[in-house]
Amino acid sequence: MKKSIATIVISIIITSLTVIGKNYCSYLIPVHNRGISSLTQQGDLNKLFIGSSSFRSNLDIMQLDGQFDHSTFILAYGGNQYIATDIQYDEIKQRSSQRFDTIVIELNPMLLAEEVKLSDTRVTWDLSWEGKKRLWKSMAEYSNVSFPLFYEYFITSGMDDLITYPLTEPFYATRYYKGAKTDNTSPGSLEYLDNEKIDISGLQPVYAQEEALRSLITKCREDGQDFIFLETPHYYRLQDNADYQRLLECATDTLRKNEAPYILASDVDFDYHNPEYFEDLSHMSAAGRTEYTSAVISMLSDDR
């Protein structure tokens, strides 16, 4: 009986120490080719792209690196929200003295309409303890939080990465190069692309996300940091959707009022009607990624 109790106590202690260590030290664990930890090891960069999985899937890092002196990096998370991006910007500035000629921030109006939430547990891996607390505080302030969410945020998120790190890290290191996908993504089926249900009529801009967007603009200006917002194209059924365009107008209205530069998908010579260029409605195939990046490079090279 005593032996069983001792085993339970030891297990609880080990688990508690693991959880505490994860929350305080996860951002220090070395990862290659992705995340803030890897970014801060790159030195000064020509272009830093910050966004969601759309940036990771729709921008060809090899082409960008070739054009911009092998000095680019993509910091991208699934569904990355502006409120999280604002915190990530602060983390980069606090953890490194590196400079960027230009920071390219994703312009995605649907992210502006997202409830403040944990969109990608990878975010908590990359943030310091202070960053984790800031994001949690924002979630608690602007949305409904619960014990299950608390448990996921502080206990389970990133635990799978931690446990499998020796096996998965080499795989991720080969799949990503400076934060972007390098695999040969195939196009989605025409039947899927042309029949996937789209219903975003209920989406409205979220005040907290708009505030974070304005905060990003203000911080870049105060830091003397050149920046530009970039909208990557969606498949035409979503790109031309009336509700998407309504949200896009809300986003660009905020940018115009704050005199922030931006490039829209419609500004770039790219055929977003071509199904061969898309894996799904928001993410491009390898062919689309190559074609789009080639088209947008010259615009990113221009002085704006």
PDB file of C-alpha atoms in Angstrom:
ATOM      1  CA  MET A   1       0.000   0.000   0.000  1.00  0.00           C
ATOM      2  CA  LYS A   2       2.776   2.438   0.986  1.00  0.00           C
ATOM      3  CA  LYS A   3       4.652   1.549  -2.173  1.00  0.00           C
ATOM      4  CA  SER A   4       1.573   2.326  -4.279  1.00  0.00           C
ATOM      5  CA  ILE A   5       1.080   5.677  -2.544  1.00  0.00           C
ATOM      6  CA  ALA A   6       4.752   6.534  -3.025  1.00  0.00           C
ATOM      7  CA  THR A   7       4.485   5.664  -6.720  1.00  0.00           C
ATOM      8  CA  ILE A   8       1.437   7.911  -7.114  1.00  0.00           C
ATOM      9  CA  VAL A   9       3.113  10.776  -5.279  1.00  0.00           C
ATOM     10  CA  ILE A  10       6.283  10.466  -7.367  1.00  0.00           C
ATOM     11  CA  SER A  11       4.197  10.357 -10.559  1.00  0.00           C
ATOM     12  CA  ILE A  12       2.332  13.509  -9.538  1.00  0.00           C
ATOM     13  CA  ILE A  13       5.587  15.295  -8.745  1.00  0.00           C
ATOM     14  CA  ILE A  14       7.185  14.300 -12.066  1.00  0.00           C
ATOM     15  CA  THR A  15       4.070  15.310 -14.005  1.00  0.00           C
ATOM     16  CA  SER A  16       3.853  18.655 -12.191  1.00  0.00           C
ATOM     17  CA  LEU A  17       7.510  19.428 -12.814  1.00  0.00           C
ATOM     18  CA  THR A  18       7.106  18.514 -16.487  1.00  0.00           C
ATOM     19  CA  VAL A  19       4.097  20.818 -16.871  1.00  0.00           C
ATOM     20  CA  ILE A  20       5.842  23.680 -15.060  1.00  0.00           C
ATOM     21  CA  GLY A  21       9.005  23.175 -17.091  1.00  0.00           C
ATOM     22  CA  LYS A  22       7.014  23.093 -20.336  1.00  0.00           C
ATOM     23  CA  ASN A  23       5.259  26.358 -19.575  1.00  0.00           C
ATOM     24  CA  TYR A  24       8.425  28.180 -18.563  1.00  0.00           C
ATOM     25  CA  CYS A  25      10.965  26.631 -20.913  1.00  0.00           C
ATOM     26  CA  SER A  26       9.223  25.408 -24.087  1.00  0.00           C
ATOM     27  CA  TYR A  27      10.308  28.514 -26.020  1.00  0.00           C
ATOM     28  CA  LEU A  28      13.942  27.668 -25.235  1.00  0.00           C
ATOM     29  CA  ILE A  29      13.806  24.191 -26.753  1.00  0.00           C
ATOM     30  CA  PRO A  30      15.655  24.362 -30.099  1.00  0.00           C
ATOM     31  CA  VAL A  31      13.624  23.756 -33.215  1.00  0.00           C
ATOM     32  CA  HIS A  32      14.925  24.081 -36.751  1.00  0.00           C
ATOM     33  CA  ASN A  33      13.461  26.127 -39.579  1.00  0.00           C
ATOM     34  CA  ARG A  34      10.266  27.257 -37.818  1.00  0.00           C
ATOM     35  CA  GLY A  35       9.033  29.276 -34.881  1.00  0.00           C
ATOM     36  CA  ILE A  36      10.337  32.273 -32.938  1.00  0.00           C
ATOM     37  CA  SER A  37      13.280  30.360 -31.464  1.00  0.00           C
ATOM     38  CA  SER A  38      14.616  29.550 -34.927  1.00  0.00           C
ATOM     39  CA  LEU A  39      13.815  33.036 -36.194  1.00  0.00           C
ATOM     40  CA  THR A  40      15.941  34.698 -33.521  1.00  0.00           C
ATOM     41  CA  GLN A  41      18.942  32.636 -34.664  1.00  0.00           C
ATOM     42  CA  GLN A  42      18.761  33.983 -38.226  1.00  0.00           C
ATOM     43  CA  GLY A  43      20.305  37.398 -37.644  1.00  0.00           C
ATOM     44  CA  ASP A  44      19.101  40.467 -39.519  1.00  0.00           C
ATOM     45  CA  LEU A  45      16.670  39.685 -42.338  1.00  0.00           C
ATOM     46  CA  ASN A  46      15.477  41.330 -45.509  1.00  0.00           C
ATOM     47  CA  LYS A  47      11.884  40.127 -45.190  1.00  0.00           C
ATOM     48  CA  LEU A  48      10.000  38.630 -42.242  1.00  0.00           C
ATOM     49  CA  PHE A  49       6.534  37.281 -43.046  1.00  0.00           C
ATOM     50  CA  ILE A  50       4.122  36.902 -40.107  1.00  0.00           C
ATOM     51  CA  GLY A  51       0.793  35.182 -40.621  1.00  0.00           C
ATOM     52  CA  SER A  52      -1.273  32.023 -40.595  1.00  0.00           C
ATOM     53  CA  SER A  53      -1.027  28.708 -42.422  1.00  0.00           C
ATOM     54  CA  SER A  54      -1.983  30.584 -45.600  1.00  0.00           C
ATOM     55  CA  PHE A  55       1.387  32.333 -45.565  1.00  0.00           C
ATOM     56  CA  ARG A  56       3.132  29.029 -44.909  1.00  0.00           C
ATOM     57  CA  SER A  57       1.287  27.337 -47.799  1.00  0.00           C
ATOM     58  CA  ASN A  58       0.948  30.189 -50.296  1.00  0.00           C
ATOM     59  CA  LEU A  59       4.465  31.644 -50.263  1.00  0.00           C
ATOM     60  CA  ASP A  60       7.438  29.797 -51.749  1.00  0.00           C
ATOM     61  CA  ILE A  61      10.301  30.402 -49.329  1.00  0.00           C
ATOM     62  CA  MET A  62      12.881  29.096 -51.816  1.00  0.00           C
ATOM     63  CA  GLN A  63      11.892  31.735 -54.377  1.00  0.00           C
ATOM     64  CA  LEU A  64      11.745  34.468 -51.751  1.00  0.00           C
ATOM     65  CA  ASP A  65      15.147  33.500 -50.391  1.00  0.00           C
ATOM     66  CA  GLY A  66      16.618  33.519 -53.885  1.00  0.00           C
ATOM     67  CA  GLN A  67      15.237  36.990 -54.567  1.00  0.00           C
ATOM     68  CA  PHE A  68      16.023  38.604 -51.225  1.00  0.00           C
ATOM     69  CA  ASP A  69      19.631  37.564 -50.611  1.00  0.00           C
ATOM     70  CA  HIS A  70      18.799  34.322 -48.773  1.00  0.00           C
ATOM     71  CA  SER A  71      17.453  36.531 -46.003  1.00  0.00           C
ATOM     72  CA  THR A  72      13.763  35.721 -45.456  1.00  0.00           C
ATOM     73  CA  PHE A  73      11.730  33.872 -42.836  1.00  0.00           C
ATOM     74  CA  ILE A  74       8.060  32.943 -42.474  1.00  0.00           C
ATOM     75  CA  LEU A  75       6.546  32.843 -38.990  1.00  0.00           C
ATOM     76  CA  ALA A  76       3.201  31.134 -39.490  1.00  0.00           C
ATOM     77  CA  TYR A  77       0.688  29.294 -37.324  1.00  0.00           C
ATOM     78  CA  GLY A  78      -2.669  27.705 -38.118  1.00  0.00           C
ATOM     79  CA  GLY A  79      -5.387  30.351 -37.879  1.00  0.00           C
ATOM     80  CA  ASN A  80      -2.961  32.873 -36.413  1.00  0.00           C
ATOM     81  CA  GLN A  81      -5.004  35.770 -35.050  1.00  0.00           C
ATOM     82  CA  TYR A  82      -4.010  39.424 -34.921  1.00  0.00           C
ATOM     83  CA  ILE A  83      -4.146  39.418 -31.140  1.00  0.00           C
ATOM     84  CA  ALA A  84      -1.584  36.590 -31.120  1.00  0.00           C
ATOM     85  CA  THR A  85       0.480  38.236 -33.872  1.00  0.00           C
ATOM     86  CA  ASP A  86       0.699  41.381 -31.753  1.00  0.00           C
ATOM     87  CA  ILE A  87       2.143  39.320 -28.890  1.00  0.00           C
ATOM     88  CA  GLN A  88       4.503  37.475 -31.255  1.00  0.00           C
ATOM     89  CA  TYR A  89       5.829  40.807 -32.519  1.00  0.00           C
ATOM     90  CA  ASP A  90       6.627  41.840 -28.939  1.00  0.00           C
ATOM     91  CA  GLU A  91       8.306  38.501 -28.250  1.00  0.00           C
ATOM     92  CA  ILE A  92      10.562  38.893 -31.280  1.00  0.00           C
ATOM     93  CA  LYS A  93      11.587  42.394 -30.235  1.00  0.00           C
ATOM     94  CA  GLN A  94      12.212  41.345 -26.625  1.00  0.00           C
ATOM     95  CA  ARG A  95      14.151  38.187 -27.415  1.00  0.00           C
ATOM     96  CA  SER A  96      16.386  39.457 -30.204  1.00  0.00           C
ATOM     97  CA  SER A  97      18.102  42.622 -31.383  1.00  0.00           C
ATOM     98  CA  GLN A  98      17.822  41.567 -35.030  1.00  0.00           C
ATOM     99  CA  ARG A  99      16.386  43.968 -37.578  1.00  0.00           C
ATOM    100  CA  PHE A 100      14.190  43.454 -40.621  1.00  0.00           C
ATOM    101  CA  ASP A 101      14.144  45.569 -43.758  1.00  0.00           C
ATOM    102  CA  THR A 102      10.415  44.867 -44.037  1.00  0.00           C
ATOM    103  CA  ILE A 103       7.880  42.921 -42.006  1.00  0.00           C
ATOM    104  CA  VAL A 104       5.093  41.529 -44.194  1.00  0.00           C
ATOM    105  CA  ILE A 105       1.931  40.891 -42.180  1.00  0.00           C
ATOM    106  CA  GLU A 106      -0.875  38.722 -43.485  1.00  0.00           C
ATOM    107  CA  LEU A 107      -4.044  40.559 -44.433  1.00  0.00           C
ATOM    108  CA  ASN A 108      -6.779  37.979 -43.907  1.00  0.00           C
ATOM    109  CA  PRO A 109     -10.202  39.480 -43.134  1.00  0.00           C
ATOM    110  CA  MET A 110     -11.519  36.211 -41.731  1.00  0.00           C
ATOM    111  CA  LEU A 111      -8.856  36.308 -39.021  1.00  0.00           C
ATOM    112  CA  LEU A 112     -10.205  39.726 -38.097  1.00  0.00           C
ATOM    113  CA  ALA A 113     -13.570  38.070 -37.438  1.00  0.00           C
ATOM    114  CA  GLU A 114     -12.204  35.275 -35.235  1.00  0.00           C
ATOM    115  CA  GLU A 115     -13.226  35.012 -31.599  1.00  0.00           C
ATOM    116  CA  VAL A 116     -10.135  35.337 -29.410  1.00  0.00           C
ATOM    117  CA  LYS A 117      -9.106  31.720 -28.848  1.00  0.00           C
ATOM    118  CA  LEU A 118      -6.267  29.220 -28.953  1.00  0.00           C
ATOM    119  CA  SER A 119      -6.175  28.660 -32.700  1.00  0.00           C
ATOM    120  CA  ASP A 120      -2.951  26.653 -32.796  1.00  0.00           C
ATOM    121  CA  THR A 121      -1.280  25.016 -29.786  1.00  0.00           C
ATOM    122  CA  ARG A 122       2.059  25.611 -31.514  1.00  0.00           C
ATOM    123  CA  VAL A 123       1.667  29.251 -30.435  1.00  0.00           C
ATOM    124  CA  THR A 124       1.999  28.306 -26.762  1.00  0.00           C
ATOM    125  CA  TRP A 125       5.183  26.326 -27.498  1.00  0.00           C
ATOM    126  CA  ASP A 126       6.836  29.391 -29.028  1.00  0.00           C
ATOM    127  CA  LEU A 127       5.815  31.977 -26.421  1.00  0.00           C
ATOM    128  CA  SER A 128       7.706  32.739 -23.232  1.00  0.00           C
ATOM    129  CA  TRP A 129       5.893  32.486 -19.907  1.00  0.00           C
ATOM    130  CA  GLU A 130       5.056  36.204 -20.075  1.00  0.00           C
ATOM    131  CA  GLY A 131       3.721  35.790 -23.599  1.00  0.00           C
ATOM    132  CA  LYS A 132       1.616  32.802 -22.578  1.00  0.00           C
ATOM    133  CA  LYS A 133       0.109  34.814 -19.727  1.00  0.00           C
ATOM    134  CA  ARG A 134      -0.647  37.768 -22.018  1.00  0.00           C
ATOM    135  CA  LEU A 135      -2.453  35.592 -24.548  1.00  0.00           C
ATOM    136  CA  TRP A 136      -4.420  33.818 -21.826  1.00  0.00           C
ATOM    137  CA  LYS A 137      -5.389  37.166 -20.287  1.00  0.00           C
ATOM    138  CA  SER A 138      -6.676  38.337 -23.664  1.00  0.00           C
ATOM    139  CA  MET A 139      -8.673  35.140 -24.096  1.00  0.00           C
ATOM    140  CA  ALA A 140     -10.161  35.550 -20.624  1.00  0.00           C
ATOM    141  CA  GLU A 141     -10.990  39.209 -21.279  1.00  0.00           C
ATOM    142  CA  TYR A 142     -12.554  38.905 -24.720  1.00  0.00           C
ATOM    143  CA  SER A 143     -14.078  35.420 -24.868  1.00  0.00           C
ATOM    144  CA  ASN A 144     -15.527  32.677 -22.729  1.00  0.00           C
ATOM    145  CA  VAL A 145     -12.868  30.573 -21.038  1.00  0.00           C
ATOM    146  CA  SER A 146     -13.447  27.360 -19.132  1.00  0.00           C
ATOM    147  CA  PHE A 147     -11.518  24.812 -17.130  1.00  0.00           C
ATOM    148  CA  PRO A 148     -11.188  22.450 -20.137  1.00  0.00           C
ATOM    149  CA  LEU A 149      -9.644  25.322 -22.111  1.00  0.00           C
ATOM    150  CA  PHE A 150      -7.369  26.194 -19.183  1.00  0.00           C
ATOM    151  CA  TYR A 151      -6.327  22.534 -19.009  1.00  0.00           C
ATOM    152  CA  GLU A 152      -5.581  22.436 -22.733  1.00  0.00           C
ATOM    153  CA  TYR A 153      -3.737  25.771 -22.717  1.00  0.00           C
ATOM    154  CA  PHE A 154      -1.431  25.218 -19.744  1.00  0.00           C
ATOM    155  CA  ILE A 155      -1.331  21.412 -19.358  1.00  0.00           C
ATOM    156  CA  THR A 156      -1.761  19.508 -22.617  1.00  0.00           C
ATOM    157  CA  SER A 157      -0.852  21.992 -25.366  1.00  0.00           C
ATOM    158  CA  GLY A 158       2.585  21.231 -26.756  1.00  0.00           C
ATOM    159  CA  MET A 159       2.947  18.127 -24.594  1.00  0.00           C
ATOM    160  CA  ASP A 160       2.833  15.863 -27.646  1.00  0.00           C
ATOM    161  CA  ASP A 161       5.632  17.898 -29.245  1.00  0.00           C
ATOM    162  CA  LEU A 162       7.634  17.651 -26.050  1.00  0.00           C
ATOM    163  CA  ILE A 163       7.253  13.869 -25.729  1.00  0.00           C
ATOM    164  CA  THR A 164       7.897  13.085 -29.394  1.00  0.00           C
ATOM    165  CA  TYR A 165      10.518  15.809 -29.928  1.00  0.00           C
ATOM    166  CA  PRO A 166      13.496  13.474 -30.651  1.00  0.00           C
ATOM    167  CA  LEU A 167      11.518  11.720 -33.388  1.00  0.00           C
ATOM    168  CA  THR A 168       9.400  14.511 -34.876  1.00  0.00           C
ATOM    169  CA  GLU A 169      11.885  17.384 -34.888  1.00  0.00           C
ATOM    170  CA  PRO A 170      14.095  15.899 -37.654  1.00  0.00           C
ATOM    171  CA  PHE A 171      10.939  15.319 -39.721  1.00  0.00           C
ATOM    172  CA  TYR A 172       9.709  18.892 -39.278  1.00  0.00           C
ATOM    173  CA  ALA A 173      13.193  20.219 -40.009  1.00  0.00           C
ATOM    174  CA  THR A 174      13.042  18.602 -43.453  1.00  0.00           C
ATOM    175  CA  ARG A 175       9.420  19.525 -44.127  1.00  0.00           C
ATOM    176  CA  TYR A 176       9.921  23.216 -43.402  1.00  0.00           C
ATOM    177  CA  TYR A 177      12.608  25.618 -44.531  1.00  0.00           C
ATOM    178  CA  LYS A 178      12.670  28.916 -42.655  1.00  0.00           C
ATOM    179  CA  GLY A 179       9.081  28.437 -41.588  1.00  0.00           C
ATOM    180  CA  ALA A 180       7.418  27.549 -44.896  1.00  0.00           C
ATOM    181  CA  LYS A 181       6.231  24.296 -46.433  1.00  0.00           C
ATOM    182  CA  THR A 182       8.604  22.735 -48.894  1.00  0.00           C
ATOM    183  CA  ASP A 183       6.614  19.612 -49.780  1.00  0.00           C
ATOM    184  CA  ASN A 184       5.087  19.118 -53.223  1.00  0.00           C
ATOM    185  CA  THR A 185       1.447  19.869 -52.338  1.00  0.00           C
ATOM    186  CA  SER A 186      -1.004  18.437 -54.877  1.00  0.00           C
ATOM    187  CA  PRO A 187      -4.071  20.303 -56.140  1.00  0.00           C
ATOM    188  CA  GLY A 188      -7.427  19.520 -54.580  1.00  0.00           C
ATOM    189  CA  SER A 189     -10.059  17.811 -56.676  1.00  0.00           C
ATOM    190  CA  LEU A 190     -12.204  20.064 -58.862  1.00  0.00           C
ATOM    191  CA  GLU A 191     -15.319  18.462 -57.375  1.00  0.00           C
ATOM    192  CA  TYR A 192     -14.196  19.401 -53.865  1.00  0.00           C
ATOM    193  CA  LEU A 193     -13.128  22.939 -54.753  1.00  0.00           C
ATOM    194  CA  ASP A 194     -16.330  23.680 -56.645  1.00  0.00           C
ATOM    195  CA  ASN A 195     -18.696  22.147 -54.108  1.00  0.00           C
ATOM    196  CA  GLU A 196     -17.161  22.881 -50.694  1.00  0.00           C
ATOM    197  CA  LYS A 197     -19.787  24.684 -48.640  1.00  0.00           C
ATOM    198  CA  ILE A 198     -19.112  28.341 -47.868  1.00  0.00           C
ATOM    199  CA  ASP A 199     -21.110  30.090 -45.165  1.00  0.00           C
ATOM    200  CA  ILE A 200     -19.391  33.069 -43.591  1.00  0.00           C
ATOM    201  CA  SER A 201     -22.464  35.297 -43.572  1.00  0.00           C
ATOM    202  CA  GLY A 202     -22.470  35.427 -39.768  1.00  0.00           C
ATOM    203  CA  LEU A 203     -18.892  36.628 -39.419  1.00  0.00           C
ATOM    204  CA  GLN A 204     -18.353  40.148 -38.134  1.00  0.00           C
ATOM    205  CA  PRO A 205     -15.132  41.993 -37.225  1.00  0.00           C
ATOM    206  CA  VAL A 206     -14.130  41.397 -33.599  1.00  0.00           C
ATOM    207  CA  TYR A 207     -13.156  44.494 -31.631  1.00  0.00           C
ATOM    208  CA  ALA A 208     -10.203  42.806 -29.898  1.00  0.00           C
ATOM    209  CA  GLN A 209      -8.732  41.732 -33.242  1.00  0.00           C
ATOM    210  CA  GLU A 210      -9.176  45.229 -34.688  1.00  0.00           C
ATOM    211  CA  GLU A 211      -7.438  46.672 -31.626  1.00  0.00           C
ATOM    212  CA  ALA A 212      -4.545  44.232 -32.098  1.00  0.00           C
ATOM    213  CA  LEU A 213      -4.305  45.208 -35.771  1.00  0.00           C
ATOM    214  CA  ARG A 214      -4.043  48.887 -34.836  1.00  0.00           C
ATOM    215  CA  SER A 215      -1.539  48.009 -32.106  1.00  0.00           C
ATOM    216  CA  LEU A 216       0.708  46.248 -34.626  1.00  0.00           C
ATOM    217  CA  ILE A 217       0.692  49.283 -36.893  1.00  0.00           C
ATOM    218  CA  THR A 218       1.488  51.623 -34.004  1.00  0.00           C
ATOM    219  CA  LYS A 219       4.350  49.464 -32.714  1.00  0.00           C
ATOM    220  CA  CYS A 220       5.966  49.156 -36.144  1.00  0.00           C
ATOM    221  CA  ARG A 221       5.830  52.925 -36.563  1.00  0.00           C
ATOM    222  CA  GLU A 222       7.204  53.610 -33.079  1.00  0.00           C
ATOM    223  CA  ASP A 223      10.051  51.147 -33.737  1.00  0.00           C
ATOM    224  CA  GLY A 224      10.849  52.690 -37.120  1.00  0.00           C
ATOM    225  CA  GLN A 225      10.053  49.308 -38.658  1.00  0.00           C
ATOM    226  CA  ASP A 226       8.961  49.229 -42.319  1.00  0.00           C
ATOM    227  CA  PHE A 227       5.936  47.006 -42.806  1.00  0.00           C
ATOM    228  CA  ILE A 228       3.256  46.088 -45.310  1.00  0.00           C
ATOM    229  CA  PHE A 229       0.122  43.948 -45.194  1.00  0.00           C
ATOM    230  CA  LEU A 230      -0.337  41.249 -47.828  1.00  0.00           C
ATOM    231  CA  GLU A 231      -3.526  39.395 -48.768  1.00  0.00           C
ATOM    232  CA  THR A 232      -2.802  36.067 -50.449  1.00  0.00           C
ATOM    233  CA  PRO A 233      -5.550  34.826 -52.810  1.00  0.00           C
ATOM    234  CA  HIS A 234      -8.183  32.247 -51.994  1.00  0.00           C
ATOM    235  CA  TYR A 235      -9.892  30.056 -54.581  1.00  0.00           C
ATOM    236  CA  TYR A 236     -12.334  32.260 -56.499  1.00  0.00           C
ATOM    237  CA  ARG A 237     -15.455  30.852 -54.822  1.00  0.00           C
ATOM    238  CA  LEU A 238     -14.237  32.213 -51.495  1.00  0.00           C
ATOM    239  CA  GLN A 239     -12.261  35.197 -52.821  1.00  0.00           C
ATOM    240  CA  ASP A 240     -15.268  36.576 -54.727  1.00  0.00           C
ATOM    241  CA  ASN A 241     -17.801  35.666 -52.036  1.00  0.00           C
ATOM    242  CA  ALA A 242     -19.847  38.754 -51.074  1.00  0.00           C
ATOM    243  CA  ASP A 243     -19.383  38.174 -47.341  1.00  0.00           C
ATOM    244  CA  TYR A 244     -15.637  37.727 -47.751  1.00  0.00           C
ATOM    245  CA  GLN A 245     -15.461  40.980 -49.682  1.00  0.00           C
ATOM    246  CA  ARG A 246     -17.514  42.692 -46.971  1.00  0.00           C
ATOM    247  CA  LEU A 247     -14.997  41.579 -44.338  1.00  0.00           C
ATOM    248  CA  LEU A 248     -12.119  42.579 -46.600  1.00  0.00           C
ATOM    249  CA  GLU A 249     -13.543  46.071 -46.906  1.00  0.00           C
ATOM    250  CA  CYS A 250     -13.756  46.309 -43.100  1.00  0.00           C
ATOM    251  CA  ALA A 251     -10.110  45.257 -42.813  1.00  0.00           C
ATOM    252  CA  THR A 252      -8.834  47.627 -45.489  1.00  0.00           C
ATOM    253  CA  ASP A 253     -10.901  50.453 -43.986  1.00  0.00           C
ATOM    254  CA  THR A 254      -8.971  49.978 -40.731  1.00  0.00           C
ATOM    255  CA  LEU A 255      -5.680  49.984 -42.649  1.00  0.00           C
ATOM    256  CA  ARG A 256      -6.586  53.096 -44.625  1.00  0.00           C
ATOM    257  CA  LYS A 257      -7.622  54.987 -41.494  1.00  0.00           C
ATOM    258  CA  ASN A 258      -4.251  54.119 -39.960  1.00  0.00           C
ATOM    259  CA  GLU A 259      -2.375  54.872 -43.199  1.00  0.00           C
ATOM    260  CA  ALA A 260      -0.937  51.360 -43.339  1.00  0.00           C
ATOM    261  CA  PRO A 261       0.367  50.096 -46.717  1.00  0.00           C
ATOM    262  CA  TYR A 262      -1.125  46.914 -48.146  1.00  0.00           C
ATOM    263  CA  ILE A 263      -1.239  44.674 -51.208  1.00  0.00           C
ATOM    264  CA  LEU A 264      -4.539  43.003 -52.085  1.00  0.00           C
ATOM    265  CA  ALA A 265      -4.906  39.704 -53.904  1.00  0.00           C
ATOM    266  CA  SER A 266      -6.542  41.637 -56.743  1.00  0.00           C
ATOM    267  CA  ASP A 267      -3.388  43.761 -57.121  1.00  0.00           C
ATOM    268  CA  VAL A 268      -1.318  40.721 -58.106  1.00  0.00           C
ATOM    269  CA  ASP A 269      -1.366  39.110 -61.551  1.00  0.00           C
ATOM    270  CA  PHE A 270      -2.475  35.637 -60.455  1.00  0.00           C
ATOM    271  CA  ASP A 271      -5.280  33.400 -61.723  1.00  0.00           C
ATOM    272  CA  TYR A 272      -7.171  32.440 -58.568  1.00  0.00           C
ATOM    273  CA  HIS A 273      -9.817  30.732 -60.742  1.00  0.00           C
ATOM    274  CA  ASN A 274      -7.392  27.954 -61.702  1.00  0.00           C
ATOM    275  CA  PRO A 275      -8.171  24.827 -59.614  1.00  0.00           C
ATOM    276  CA  GLU A 276      -4.673  23.467 -60.291  1.00  0.00           C
ATOM    277  CA  TYR A 277      -3.336  26.237 -58.067  1.00  0.00           C
ATOM    278  CA  PHE A 278      -5.240  25.284 -54.897  1.00  0.00           C
ATOM    279  CA  GLU A 279      -5.194  22.471 -52.379  1.00  0.00           C
ATOM    280  CA  ASP A 280      -8.379  23.794 -50.740  1.00  0.00           C
ATOM    281  CA  LEU A 281     -10.242  27.093 -50.704  1.00  0.00           C
ATOM    282  CA  SER A 282      -7.495  28.946 -48.798  1.00  0.00           C
ATOM    283  CA  HIS A 283      -4.256  26.994 -49.333  1.00  0.00           C
ATOM    284  CA  MET A 284      -2.344  26.659 -52.577  1.00  0.00           C
ATOM    285  CA  SER A 285      -0.819  23.671 -54.274  1.00  0.00           C
ATOM    286  CA  ALA A 286       2.889  23.655 -55.053  1.00  0.00           C
ATOM    287  CA  ALA A 287       2.141  24.969 -58.556  1.00  0.00           C
ATOM    288  CA  GLY A 288      -0.013  27.792 -57.208  1.00  0.00           C
ATOM    289  CA  ARG A 289       2.543  28.688 -54.556  1.00  0.00           C
ATOM    290  CA  THR A 290       5.283  28.951 -57.188  1.00  0.00           C
ATOM    291  CA  GLU A 291       3.176  31.008 -59.587  1.00  0.00           C
ATOM    292  CA  TYR A 292       1.845  33.388 -56.924  1.00  0.00           C
ATOM    293  CA  THR A 293       5.214  33.993 -55.279  1.00  0.00           C
ATOM    294  CA  SER A 294       6.769  34.781 -58.646  1.00  0.00           C
ATOM    295  CA  ALA A 295       4.017  37.338 -59.290  1.00  0.00           C
ATOM    296  CA  VAL A 296       4.169  39.011 -55.883  1.00  0.00           C
ATOM    297  CA  ILE A 297       7.970  39.279 -55.592  1.00  0.00           C
ATOM    298  CA  SER A 298       8.222  42.348 -57.805  1.00  0.00           C
ATOM    299  CA  MET A 299       5.541  44.122 -55.758  1.00  0.00           C
ATOM    300  CA  LEU A 300       7.362  43.363 -52.521  1.00  0.00           C
ATOM    301  CA  SER A 301      10.568  44.676 -54.096  1.00  0.00           C
ATOM    302  CA  ASP A 302       8.994  48.033 -54.943  1.00  0.00           C
ATOM    303  CA  ASP A 303       9.321  50.953 -52.560  1.00  0.00           C
ATOM    304  CA  ARG A 304       5.890  51.691 -51.161  1.00  0.00           C
TER     305      ARG A 304
END
